[in-house]
Coordinates of C-alpha atoms in Angstrom, one line a residue:
L299 CA 134.7 95.1 110.7
T300 CA 132.7 98.4 110.9
T301 CA 128.9 98.4 110.8
S302 CA 128.8 99.6 107.2
H303 CA 131.2 96.8 106.2
N304 CA 128.9 94.2 107.9
N305 CA 125.9 95.6 106.1
L306 CA 127.5 95.5 102.7
L307 CA 128.8 91.9 103.4
R308 CA 125.4 90.8 104.5
K309 CA 123.8 92.3 101.4
C310 CA 126.2 90.6 99.1
C311 CA 125.6 87.3 100.7
L312 CA 121.9 87.5 100.7
R313 CA 121.4 88.5 97.0
P314 CA 122.5 85.3 95.4
M315 CA 120.6 83.3 98.0
L316 CA 117.3 85.0 97.3
S317 CA 117.3 84.2 93.6
T318 CA 117.7 80.4 94.2
L319 CA 115.6 80.0 97.3
S320 CA 113.0 77.1 97.4
S321 CA 109.8 77.1 99.4
T322 CA 111.4 74.8 101.9
S323 CA 114.2 77.2 102.7
Y324 CA 112.2 80.5 102.6
D325 CA 111.3 81.6 106.1
P326 CA 108.4 84.2 106.1
S327 CA 109.1 84.9 109.8
K328 CA 112.3 86.7 108.6
V329 CA 110.3 89.2 106.5
R330 CA 108.7 92.5 107.7
N331 CA 106.5 94.8 105.6
V332 CA 106.0 98.3 107.0
A333 CA 104.9 101.7 105.8
I334 CA 106.1 105.1 107.1
I335 CA 103.0 107.4 107.5
A336 CA 102.7 111.0 108.7
H337 CA 101.4 114.4 108.1
V338 CA 103.2 116.5 105.5
D339 CA 106.6 117.8 106.4
H340 CA 107.0 115.7 109.5
G341 CA 110.1 114.0 108.2
K342 CA 109.2 110.6 106.6
T343 CA 111.5 110.8 103.6
T344 CA 114.4 112.2 105.6
L345 CA 114.0 109.2 108.0
M346 CA 114.0 106.9 104.9
D347 CA 117.3 108.4 103.9
K348 CA 118.8 107.4 107.2
L349 CA 117.4 103.8 107.0
L350 CA 118.8 103.4 103.5
A351 CA 122.2 104.6 104.6
H352 CA 122.3 102.4 107.6
C353 CA 121.3 99.3 105.7
G354 CA 124.1 99.7 103.1
T355 CA 122.6 101.8 100.3
K356 CA 125.1 104.1 98.7
F357 CA 124.1 107.5 97.4
N358 CA 125.5 111.0 97.1
S359 CA 126.0 112.4 100.6
S360 CA 124.6 115.7 99.3
M361 CA 121.4 114.1 98.1
E362 CA 118.4 114.7 100.3
R363 CA 115.1 112.8 100.1
A364 CA 116.5 110.1 97.9
M365 CA 113.2 108.4 97.5
D366 CA 111.5 111.5 96.1
S367 CA 112.5 110.7 92.5
N368 CA 109.6 112.4 90.7
E369 CA 110.3 115.8 89.1
H370 CA 107.5 117.5 91.0
E371 CA 108.6 115.9 94.3
K372 CA 112.0 117.4 93.9
E373 CA 110.7 120.9 93.1
R374 CA 108.1 121.0 95.8
G375 CA 109.9 119.1 98.5
I376 CA 106.9 116.8 99.1
T377 CA 106.2 113.1 98.5
I378 CA 103.5 112.6 95.8
T379 CA 103.5 108.8 95.1
S380 CA 104.2 105.9 97.4
K381 CA 107.5 104.0 96.8
Y382 CA 108.9 100.9 98.4
T383 CA 112.4 99.5 98.9
R384 CA 113.9 96.3 100.3
L385 CA 116.4 96.7 103.1
Y386 CA 118.5 94.0 104.9
Y387 CA 119.0 94.2 108.6
K388 CA 120.5 91.4 110.6
D389 CA 119.1 88.3 108.9
Y390 CA 115.8 89.9 108.1
S391 CA 114.4 91.4 104.9
L392 CA 112.5 94.6 105.4
H393 CA 110.1 96.0 102.8
V394 CA 109.7 99.7 103.7
V395 CA 107.1 102.0 101.9
D396 CA 107.5 105.8 101.9
T397 CA 104.1 107.5 101.6
P398 CA 102.8 111.0 100.9
G399 CA 101.8 113.3 103.7
H400 CA 99.5 115.8 101.9
A401 CA 95.8 115.2 102.2
D402 CA 95.3 115.4 98.4
F403 CA 97.4 112.2 98.1
G404 CA 95.9 110.3 101.0
G405 CA 94.7 107.7 98.5
E406 CA 98.3 106.6 98.0
V407 CA 98.4 105.7 101.7
E408 CA 95.0 103.9 101.5
R409 CA 96.1 101.7 98.6
I410 CA 99.4 100.6 100.1
L411 CA 98.0 99.5 103.5
S412 CA 97.1 96.1 102.0
M413 CA 100.8 95.6 101.2
V414 CA 102.1 96.1 104.7
D415 CA 101.6 94.5 108.1
G416 CA 102.3 97.5 110.2
V417 CA 103.1 101.2 110.1
V418 CA 105.6 103.6 111.6
L419 CA 103.6 106.8 112.6
L420 CA 105.9 109.8 112.5
V421 CA 104.7 112.9 114.5
D422 CA 106.4 116.3 114.9
A423 CA 107.3 116.7 118.5
T424 CA 106.3 120.4 118.4
E425 CA 103.3 120.4 116.1
G426 CA 101.8 117.2 117.4
P427 CA 99.1 115.1 115.6
M428 CA 97.7 117.1 112.6
S429 CA 94.7 116.5 110.3
Q430 CA 96.5 114.1 108.0
T431 CA 98.0 112.2 111.0
K432 CA 94.4 111.5 112.1
F433 CA 93.5 110.4 108.6
V434 CA 96.3 108.0 107.9
L435 CA 96.3 106.5 111.4
G436 CA 92.6 106.0 111.2
K437 CA 93.0 104.1 107.9
A438 CA 95.8 102.0 109.4
L439 CA 93.9 101.0 112.5
A440 CA 90.7 100.3 110.5
A441 CA 92.8 97.9 108.4
Q442 CA 94.1 96.3 111.7
K443 CA 97.7 97.3 111.2
K444 CA 99.9 97.6 114.3
A445 CA 101.7 100.9 114.8
I446 CA 105.0 102.2 116.1
V447 CA 105.0 105.9 117.1
V448 CA 108.1 108.0 116.5
L449 CA 108.2 111.6 117.9
N450 CA 110.5 113.3 115.3
K451 CA 112.4 116.6 115.5
I452 CA 113.1 116.0 119.1
D453 CA 116.3 118.1 118.8
R454 CA 114.4 121.3 118.3
D455 CA 114.2 123.8 121.1
G456 CA 110.7 124.2 122.6
H457 CA 109.4 120.7 121.6
R458 CA 106.3 119.5 123.4
A459 CA 107.2 115.8 123.7
E460 CA 105.1 115.2 126.9
E461 CA 102.0 117.0 125.6
V462 CA 102.3 115.4 122.2
E463 CA 102.5 111.9 123.8
S464 CA 99.1 112.6 125.6
E465 CA 97.6 113.9 122.3
I466 CA 98.7 110.8 120.4
M467 CA 97.3 108.5 123.1
E468 CA 93.9 110.3 123.0
L469 CA 94.0 110.0 119.2
F470 CA 94.6 106.2 119.4
F471 CA 91.7 105.7 121.8
A472 CA 89.4 107.9 119.7
L473 CA 90.1 105.8 116.6
S474 CA 90.1 102.2 118.0
N475 CA 89.0 100.2 120.9
N476 CA 91.2 97.2 120.0
E477 CA 93.7 96.7 122.9
D478 CA 96.3 95.2 120.7
L479 CA 96.3 98.1 118.3
V480 CA 96.4 100.9 121.0
D481 CA 99.3 99.2 122.7
Y482 CA 102.1 100.8 120.7
P483 CA 105.9 101.4 121.4
L484 CA 107.0 105.1 121.5
L485 CA 110.4 106.3 120.2
Y486 CA 112.1 109.7 120.0
A487 CA 114.0 110.8 117.0
S488 CA 115.7 113.4 115.0
A489 CA 115.6 112.2 111.4
R490 CA 117.8 115.0 110.2
Q491 CA 120.5 114.2 112.8
G492 CA 120.1 110.5 112.1
Y493 CA 119.2 109.0 115.6
V494 CA 116.4 107.3 117.3
C495 CA 116.0 106.7 121.1
K496 CA 113.7 104.5 123.2
L497 CA 113.8 107.0 126.1
L498 CA 113.5 110.8 126.1
G499 CA 116.4 110.9 128.5
D500 CA 118.7 109.2 126.0
V501 CA 118.5 112.1 123.5
P502 CA 120.7 112.6 121.5
G503 CA 121.1 109.0 120.7
K504 CA 124.3 107.2 119.8
E505 CA 123.0 104.1 118.1
G506 CA 121.7 105.8 114.9
V507 CA 118.4 104.2 113.6
V508 CA 119.1 100.8 115.2
P509 CA 116.4 101.2 118.0
L510 CA 113.8 101.8 115.2
L511 CA 114.9 98.8 113.2
D512 CA 114.9 96.6 116.3
T513 CA 111.4 97.8 117.2
I514 CA 110.1 97.0 113.7
L515 CA 111.4 93.4 114.1
D516 CA 109.9 93.0 117.6
H517 CA 106.5 94.8 117.1
I518 CA 105.5 94.3 113.5
P519 CA 104.2 90.8 112.8
P520 CA 105.6 88.7 109.9
P521 CA 103.4 88.7 106.7
N522 CA 101.8 85.3 106.9
S523 CA 102.2 81.6 107.9
D524 CA 103.8 78.7 106.0
V525 CA 100.3 77.5 105.0
V526 CA 99.7 80.2 102.3
L527 CA 103.0 79.2 100.6
Q528 CA 101.3 76.0 99.4
E529 CA 98.3 77.8 97.8
P530 CA 98.1 78.9 94.2
F531 CA 100.0 82.1 93.4
A532 CA 98.2 85.4 93.8
L533 CA 99.5 89.0 93.8
S534 CA 97.5 92.2 94.4
V535 CA 98.6 95.0 92.1
N536 CA 99.3 98.3 93.8
T537 CA 101.3 100.3 91.2
I538 CA 102.0 99.9 87.5
Q539 CA 104.8 101.4 85.3
S540 CA 105.9 101.1 81.7
D541 CA 109.3 99.9 80.4
S542 CA 110.3 100.3 76.8
H543 CA 111.8 96.7 76.8
L544 CA 109.6 94.8 79.3
G545 CA 106.3 96.5 78.6
R546 CA 104.0 96.9 81.6
I547 CA 105.5 96.2 85.1
V548 CA 103.1 95.6 88.0
T549 CA 104.2 95.9 91.6
G550 CA 102.5 94.4 94.7
K551 CA 102.6 92.0 97.5
V552 CA 102.5 88.3 96.9
E553 CA 99.5 87.3 99.0
R554 CA 99.5 83.5 98.2
G555 CA 101.9 80.9 97.0
Q556 CA 105.1 81.7 95.0
V557 CA 106.0 82.8 91.5
A558 CA 109.0 82.2 89.3
V559 CA 110.2 83.5 86.0
G560 CA 108.5 81.5 83.2
D561 CA 105.4 80.7 85.2
K562 CA 102.0 81.1 83.4
I563 CA 99.8 83.8 84.9
K564 CA 96.4 85.4 84.3
V565 CA 94.8 88.6 85.5
L566 CA 91.5 88.9 87.5
S567 CA 89.4 92.0 88.0
R568 CA 88.1 93.0 91.4
E569 CA 84.9 91.2 90.5
G570 CA 86.8 88.0 89.6
L571 CA 86.5 88.3 85.8
S572 CA 89.4 87.5 83.5
V573 CA 91.2 90.5 82.1
G574 CA 93.0 89.8 78.8
P575 CA 94.7 86.5 77.7
E576 CA 97.0 84.4 79.9
G577 CA 100.6 85.5 80.0
K578 CA 104.0 84.4 81.2
V579 CA 106.3 85.9 83.8
T580 CA 109.2 87.4 81.9
K581 CA 110.9 89.3 84.7
L582 CA 110.9 89.5 88.5
F583 CA 112.8 92.0 90.5
F584 CA 113.0 93.7 93.9
M585 CA 113.9 97.4 94.6
E586 CA 117.0 97.0 96.9
G587 CA 117.9 100.4 98.2
L588 CA 117.7 102.6 95.1
K589 CA 118.5 99.9 92.6
R590 CA 116.5 97.2 90.7
V591 CA 117.8 93.6 91.4
D592 CA 116.5 90.7 89.3
V593 CA 115.4 87.5 91.0
E594 CA 114.2 84.1 89.8
R595 CA 111.5 83.5 92.4
A596 CA 109.3 85.4 94.9
F597 CA 107.2 84.1 97.8
A598 CA 104.1 85.0 99.8
G599 CA 104.7 88.0 102.0
E600 CA 107.3 89.7 99.7
I601 CA 106.7 92.8 97.7
V602 CA 107.9 92.3 94.1
S603 CA 107.7 93.8 90.6
L604 CA 106.6 91.5 87.8
A605 CA 106.6 91.8 84.0
G606 CA 104.5 89.7 81.6
C607 CA 100.9 90.7 82.1
E608 CA 98.5 93.7 81.5
G609 CA 97.2 94.0 85.0
G610 CA 96.0 97.3 86.5
V611 CA 95.8 98.8 90.0
G612 CA 93.4 96.7 92.1
H613 CA 93.7 93.7 89.8
T614 CA 94.9 90.3 90.9
V615 CA 97.8 88.6 89.0
C616 CA 97.6 84.9 89.8
S617 CA 98.2 81.3 88.5
P618 CA 95.7 80.0 85.9
E619 CA 94.0 77.6 88.3
R620 CA 93.0 80.4 90.7
Q621 CA 89.4 81.7 90.4
D622 CA 89.0 84.2 93.2
P623 CA 90.7 87.7 93.3
V624 CA 92.5 89.1 96.3
A625 CA 90.3 91.5 98.4
T626 CA 91.4 95.1 98.3
L627 CA 90.7 97.9 100.7
P628 CA 88.2 100.5 99.6
I629 CA 89.4 104.0 98.6
S630 CA 87.7 107.2 99.7
P631 CA 85.7 108.9 97.0
P632 CA 86.8 112.1 95.1
V633 CA 85.5 115.5 96.3
I634 CA 86.0 117.8 93.3
S635 CA 85.7 117.6 89.6
M636 CA 87.2 119.6 86.7
T637 CA 86.6 119.4 83.0
F638 CA 89.6 119.0 80.6
G639 CA 89.2 119.9 76.9
P640 CA 91.2 121.1 73.8
N641 CA 92.4 124.6 73.7
D642 CA 90.0 126.8 71.7
S643 CA 91.5 130.3 72.4
P644 CA 92.8 132.7 69.6
L645 CA 96.4 131.7 70.6
Q646 CA 95.8 127.9 70.2
G647 CA 98.5 125.7 68.6
Q648 CA 101.3 128.3 68.9
E649 CA 103.2 126.6 71.8
G650 CA 102.1 123.0 72.2
T651 CA 102.4 119.9 70.1
K652 CA 99.5 117.8 71.5
L653 CA 96.3 119.6 70.8
T654 CA 93.4 117.2 70.0
S655 CA 90.8 116.0 72.5
S656 CA 91.7 112.3 71.7
L657 CA 95.3 112.8 72.7
I658 CA 94.2 114.5 75.9
K659 CA 91.7 111.8 76.8
D660 CA 94.2 109.0 76.0
R661 CA 96.8 110.6 78.3
L662 CA 94.2 111.0 81.1
R663 CA 93.1 107.4 80.8
K664 CA 96.8 106.3 81.1
E665 CA 97.1 108.5 84.3
V666 CA 94.0 107.0 85.9
E667 CA 95.3 103.5 85.4
N668 CA 98.0 104.0 88.1
N669 CA 96.3 106.8 90.1
V670 CA 93.4 105.2 91.9
T671 CA 92.3 108.4 93.5
L672 CA 91.5 110.0 90.1
S673 CA 88.6 109.0 88.0
L674 CA 87.1 110.0 84.6
R675 CA 83.5 110.7 83.7
P676 CA 82.0 111.7 80.4
S677 CA 81.4 115.5 80.0
A678 CA 78.4 117.3 78.6
D679 CA 80.7 118.3 75.7
S680 CA 81.8 115.3 73.7
E681 CA 85.2 117.0 73.1
S682 CA 85.9 117.2 76.9
I683 CA 86.2 114.9 79.8
D684 CA 85.6 115.3 83.6
V685 CA 88.4 114.5 85.9
Q686 CA 87.5 113.8 89.6
G687 CA 90.1 114.0 92.3
R688 CA 90.9 114.8 96.0
G689 CA 91.9 118.4 95.8
E690 CA 93.3 121.4 94.0
L691 CA 97.0 120.4 94.5
Q692 CA 96.4 116.9 93.1
I693 CA 94.7 118.1 89.9
G694 CA 97.1 121.1 89.7
I695 CA 100.1 118.7 89.6
L696 CA 98.3 116.7 86.9
V697 CA 97.8 119.8 84.8
E698 CA 101.4 120.8 85.3
T699 CA 102.6 117.4 84.2
L700 CA 100.5 117.5 81.0
R701 CA 101.7 121.0 80.0
R702 CA 105.3 119.9 80.4
E703 CA 104.6 117.0 78.1
G704 CA 103.5 119.5 75.4
F705 CA 99.8 119.5 75.8
E706 CA 97.5 122.5 75.2
M707 CA 94.1 122.4 76.8
V708 CA 91.5 124.4 78.7
V709 CA 90.4 123.5 82.3
S710 CA 87.2 124.4 84.0
P711 CA 86.9 125.7 87.6
P712 CA 86.7 123.0 90.3
R713 CA 83.2 121.8 91.1
V714 CA 82.4 120.2 94.5
L715 CA 80.9 116.7 94.2
A716 CA 77.8 116.5 96.3
V717 CA 76.1 113.2 97.4
T718 CA 72.3 112.6 97.7
G719 CA 71.1 110.7 100.7
E720 CA 68.2 108.4 101.1
D721 CA 66.1 111.4 102.1
G722 CA 66.8 113.0 98.7
V723 CA 68.7 115.9 100.2
S724 CA 72.0 117.0 98.5
R725 CA 75.0 117.2 100.8
E726 CA 78.5 118.6 100.1
P727 CA 81.8 117.6 101.7
F728 CA 83.0 119.5 104.7
E729 CA 86.7 119.6 105.8
E730 CA 88.5 120.0 109.1
V731 CA 90.8 122.9 108.7
V732 CA 93.8 123.5 111.0
V733 CA 95.5 126.9 110.8
D734 CA 98.7 127.6 112.8
V735 CA 99.5 131.4 113.0
D736 CA 101.1 134.0 115.2
P737 CA 98.7 135.2 117.9
D738 CA 98.5 138.7 116.5
L739 CA 97.1 137.4 113.2
Q740 CA 94.3 135.3 114.7
G741 CA 91.6 137.8 113.8
V742 CA 92.6 137.8 110.1
V743 CA 92.2 134.0 110.0
I744 CA 88.8 134.0 111.9
E745 CA 87.4 136.7 109.7
S746 CA 88.4 135.0 106.4
M747 CA 87.0 131.7 107.6
S748 CA 83.8 133.3 108.8
N749 CA 83.3 134.7 105.3
R750 CA 83.6 131.1 104.0
K751 CA 81.0 129.8 106.5
G752 CA 83.6 128.0 108.6
T753 CA 82.8 127.2 112.3
L754 CA 85.6 127.5 114.9
L755 CA 85.8 124.2 116.8
E756 CA 88.9 124.6 118.9
F757 CA 91.5 127.2 119.8
K758 CA 94.8 126.5 121.6
D759 CA 98.3 127.7 122.0
I760 CA 101.2 125.6 120.5
G761 CA 104.4 127.1 121.8
N762 CA 104.5 130.7 120.6
R763 CA 101.9 130.0 117.9
S764 CA 98.1 129.7 118.0
R765 CA 96.2 126.8 116.5
L766 CA 92.7 127.3 115.2
I767 CA 90.6 124.3 114.1
F768 CA 87.5 124.8 111.9
H769 CA 84.9 122.9 110.1
A770 CA 84.2 124.5 106.7
P771 CA 82.5 123.4 103.4
S772 CA 84.9 122.4 100.7
R773 CA 83.1 124.9 98.4
G774 CA 84.1 127.8 100.7
L775 CA 87.7 126.7 100.9
M776 CA 88.5 127.2 97.2
G777 CA 91.3 129.8 97.3
F778 CA 91.5 130.1 101.1
R779 CA 95.1 129.0 101.3
H780 CA 96.2 131.6 98.7
E781 CA 94.1 134.3 100.4
I782 CA 95.3 133.6 103.9
T783 CA 99.0 133.3 102.8
N784 CA 98.8 136.8 101.3
A785 CA 96.8 138.3 104.2
T786 CA 99.4 137.0 106.8
R787 CA 102.4 137.5 104.5
G788 CA 103.2 133.8 104.6
N789 CA 102.9 133.5 108.4
A790 CA 100.0 131.0 108.4
T791 CA 100.2 127.3 107.9
V792 CA 97.0 125.7 106.6
N793 CA 96.1 122.0 106.6
S794 CA 92.8 120.3 105.9
I795 CA 91.3 116.9 105.6
F796 CA 87.8 115.6 104.6
S797 CA 85.5 115.5 107.6
H798 CA 81.9 114.7 106.7
Y799 CA 79.0 115.6 104.4
D800 CA 76.4 118.2 105.2
T801 CA 73.9 120.6 103.6
V802 CA 75.1 123.9 102.2
N803 CA 73.3 127.2 101.4
L804 CA 74.8 128.0 98.0
S805 CA 73.8 131.7 98.1
S806 CA 76.1 132.2 101.0
F807 CA 79.2 131.9 98.8
S808 CA 78.3 134.5 96.1
G809 CA 80.4 137.2 97.8
L810 CA 83.6 135.1 97.4
K811 CA 84.0 135.7 93.7
K812 CA 86.7 138.1 92.7
A813 CA 86.1 140.9 90.1
K814 CA 88.3 140.8 87.1
L815 CA 89.9 143.2 84.6
V816 CA 89.1 141.7 81.2
S817 CA 90.8 142.6 77.9
M818 CA 88.5 144.0 75.2
E819 CA 91.2 143.9 72.5
S820 CA 93.6 141.5 71.0
G821 CA 97.3 142.2 70.4
K822 CA 100.4 143.0 72.5
T823 CA 100.1 145.0 75.8
T824 CA 101.7 148.4 75.9
G825 CA 103.2 150.3 78.8
Y826 CA 101.0 153.3 78.0
A827 CA 97.8 151.3 78.3
L828 CA 98.8 149.3 81.3
T829 CA 99.7 152.5 83.2
A830 CA 96.0 153.5 83.1
V831 CA 94.7 150.0 83.7
E832 CA 96.9 149.5 86.8
E833 CA 95.0 152.2 88.5
R834 CA 91.9 149.9 88.4
G835 CA 93.5 147.0 90.3
V836 CA 96.3 144.4 90.2
L837 CA 97.8 143.3 86.9
F838 CA 98.5 139.7 85.8
V839 CA 100.4 140.7 82.7
G840 CA 103.4 142.8 81.8
V841 CA 104.4 144.9 78.8
G842 CA 104.7 143.2 75.4
E843 CA 102.7 140.1 76.3
D844 CA 100.1 138.6 73.9
V845 CA 96.5 139.1 75.0
Y846 CA 93.1 138.6 73.3
E847 CA 89.5 139.6 73.8
G848 CA 88.0 137.9 76.9
M849 CA 91.4 137.2 78.5
V850 CA 91.6 138.1 82.2
I851 CA 94.6 140.5 82.7
G852 CA 94.1 141.5 86.3
E853 CA 91.9 141.8 89.4
N854 CA 89.5 144.7 89.7
S855 CA 89.7 146.6 93.0
K856 CA 85.9 147.3 92.8
A857 CA 82.9 145.0 92.5
G858 CA 82.1 143.6 89.0
D859 CA 84.2 142.7 86.0
L860 CA 85.6 145.6 84.0
D861 CA 86.5 145.5 80.2
V862 CA 89.7 147.4 79.5
N863 CA 92.0 147.9 76.6
P864 CA 95.6 146.9 77.5
C865 CA 96.9 147.3 73.9
K866 CA 96.2 151.0 73.4
A867 CA 99.2 152.8 72.0
K868 CA 100.1 156.4 72.5
R869 CA 99.1 158.5 69.5
L870 CA 102.2 159.8 67.6
T871 CA 102.2 163.4 66.5
N872 CA 104.8 165.9 65.3
M873 CA 104.2 168.0 68.3
R874 CA 106.7 167.8 71.2
T875 CA 105.1 167.5 74.7
T876 CA 106.6 167.9 78.1
G877 CA 105.7 164.4 79.0
A878 CA 107.1 162.7 75.9
E879 CA 110.2 161.5 77.6
E880 CA 108.5 160.2 80.8
K881 CA 109.5 156.7 81.7
V882 CA 106.6 154.2 82.3
A883 CA 107.0 152.6 85.8
L884 CA 104.7 149.6 86.4
S885 CA 104.5 147.4 89.4
P886 CA 105.6 143.8 88.7
P887 CA 102.6 141.7 87.5
K888 CA 101.2 139.2 89.9
R889 CA 102.1 135.6 88.8
M890 CA 100.2 132.6 90.2
T891 CA 100.9 128.9 90.1
V892 CA 98.6 126.5 88.4
E893 CA 97.0 125.4 91.8
E894 CA 96.5 129.1 92.8
V895 CA 94.8 129.9 89.5
I896 CA 92.6 126.8 89.8
A897 CA 91.4 128.0 93.2
Y898 CA 91.0 131.6 92.0
M899 CA 88.8 131.0 89.0
N900 CA 85.2 132.1 88.9
D901 CA 82.4 129.9 87.4
D902 CA 82.3 131.8 84.1
E903 CA 86.0 131.4 83.5
V904 CA 88.4 128.7 82.2
L905 CA 92.1 128.2 82.4
E906 CA 94.2 128.0 79.2
I907 CA 97.2 125.7 79.6
T908 CA 100.1 125.6 77.2
P909 CA 103.7 124.5 77.6
K910 CA 104.9 128.1 78.1
S911 CA 101.8 130.0 79.4
V912 CA 99.0 129.8 81.9
R913 CA 96.2 132.2 80.9
L914 CA 92.9 132.9 82.7
R915 CA 90.1 133.8 80.4
K916 CA 86.3 134.1 80.2
R917 CA 84.4 131.1 79.0
I918 CA 82.6 133.4 76.5
L919 CA 85.3 135.6 74.9
D920 CA 83.0 138.2 73.2
S921 CA 82.0 140.9 75.6
N922 CA 78.6 141.5 74.1
A923 CA 77.8 137.8 74.0
R924 CA 79.0 137.6 77.6
A925 CA 76.7 140.4 78.7
R926 CA 73.7 138.9 76.9
Y927 CA 74.3 135.5 78.6
A928 CA 74.6 137.1 82.0
K929 CA 71.4 138.9 81.5
S930 CA 69.5 135.8 80.4
S931 CA 70.9 133.8 83.3
K932 CA 69.7 136.5 85.7
L933 CA 66.2 136.4 84.2
Q934 CA 66.0 132.6 84.4
S935 CA 67.1 132.6 88.0
K936 CA 64.1 134.9 88.8

């Protein structure tokens, strides 16, 4: 039989056994729980595809990144939420978790570390360890998880495998002094080509992903001993989802004992308090490959989904006699905050179906239940609510999700969340920023970062590219990616991760605000008016679009906001002129994504979100009232 036939046969044989296993026949030494962690775009999900295919999962051969099932994940080509699957290799059950690589979603990595017993650290053999590599590895080592290092994209010309090996070793020793944890196996891979090798000289490999699977069995420890199987059942909830038939479904690792369909259960909070009434397990299932497979029983060490309770992320689902919750790993705090409120613009209610503040708040509360890195706080305005998160991309995706669901709302500019120390001094978050750029564009990056009060820490050549590493305040990085992408015409790659808290001189950032072209009329834009307005700067709107007083329609090329009339029509007379037949030729308007506009906003502006439109506007629409407010604010500051 071929390898694929063997895998399918093994899978078919194991499934019925799993649903009828008793505690005497279940062997925890045959279970492995592992997460794949890496920096963004280093190949985690592509490697998951190869593992799925090798272990018998069937999916369309043209399908890439099969685990990225979310709509936004498919569009952006990144992993946003962690997902697990159960694979069978030899006579072992492997629970493998695919994790995000972007810094804004680092909380997804933090929360799943309690579910696994080891990690596969994927590193690009050319780029080497990046900012998020350091973050996720640091969290894994702090949680005492053993690691397997895989140098990916080894098939690319100009890889730096030997240098990257040294960089990884230095990183391990910088993050941990535990001899067991810094003793890691090193593999070489091309996830796209579908092979993994134990030696660099064996590239390209001929065994597929077998070397990686064998290393997982040998190096990652089993989840627990036989003793915990005899304890009362306890499961730590890591994710939740809703089903129209089953209600709430919670997913997590069984930490103690075992559970079967029909068992009575209760929910404990992190503090050990009961949450809601007792329930009964109505359904148990595993994710095998890409499919859901029902089972009758699950044991300590297995990752399982369960229906029949109202538990939330961080809660403990357990047997009624249990009194203590399962300890969970702490999550890093949010660094920015934005205020969400109902749309109050002149165009409100024309495109959306969900308009009220109560609907917006209910939807955000539902989002926060499963997304532990987001939190809600009351706003100064009773109609609004503050959403705290990790970064512009994370909240931008939340905004995009809500608008696709039919919501209309306004969103404030991001505000940095400072902390106050014991000395009473306010400190703001700083980030480590890594910029990879062509050597001839280094000056552009350094100048832009200098304007944002960034400090150059390190400079080195990576192949034919230059790598610049800075420390910069999060406040100054608002809009940096968008600006540097335009300045280098897409040549620069920017990555950042939280570094530390420090004091900031707020007056140093006043020069970063962009001057805007603001509409002083309401109506539809005309080509005649926009021709004159375009001479003042860059337009955000085209001909025939609805605008209103106070709406931002462009960026002013000079300092200070400028009120303009984009709706002015050419006066009609009975006199024929030589220019009457001239065709209006306007440059295409500049369109920005939700995340780009969030980073682009000034403090006196808000973002209007509807299912069909994203409009930037002034918080105070009336130009006269806006001028009076600015004048009074200036007097108060003196």
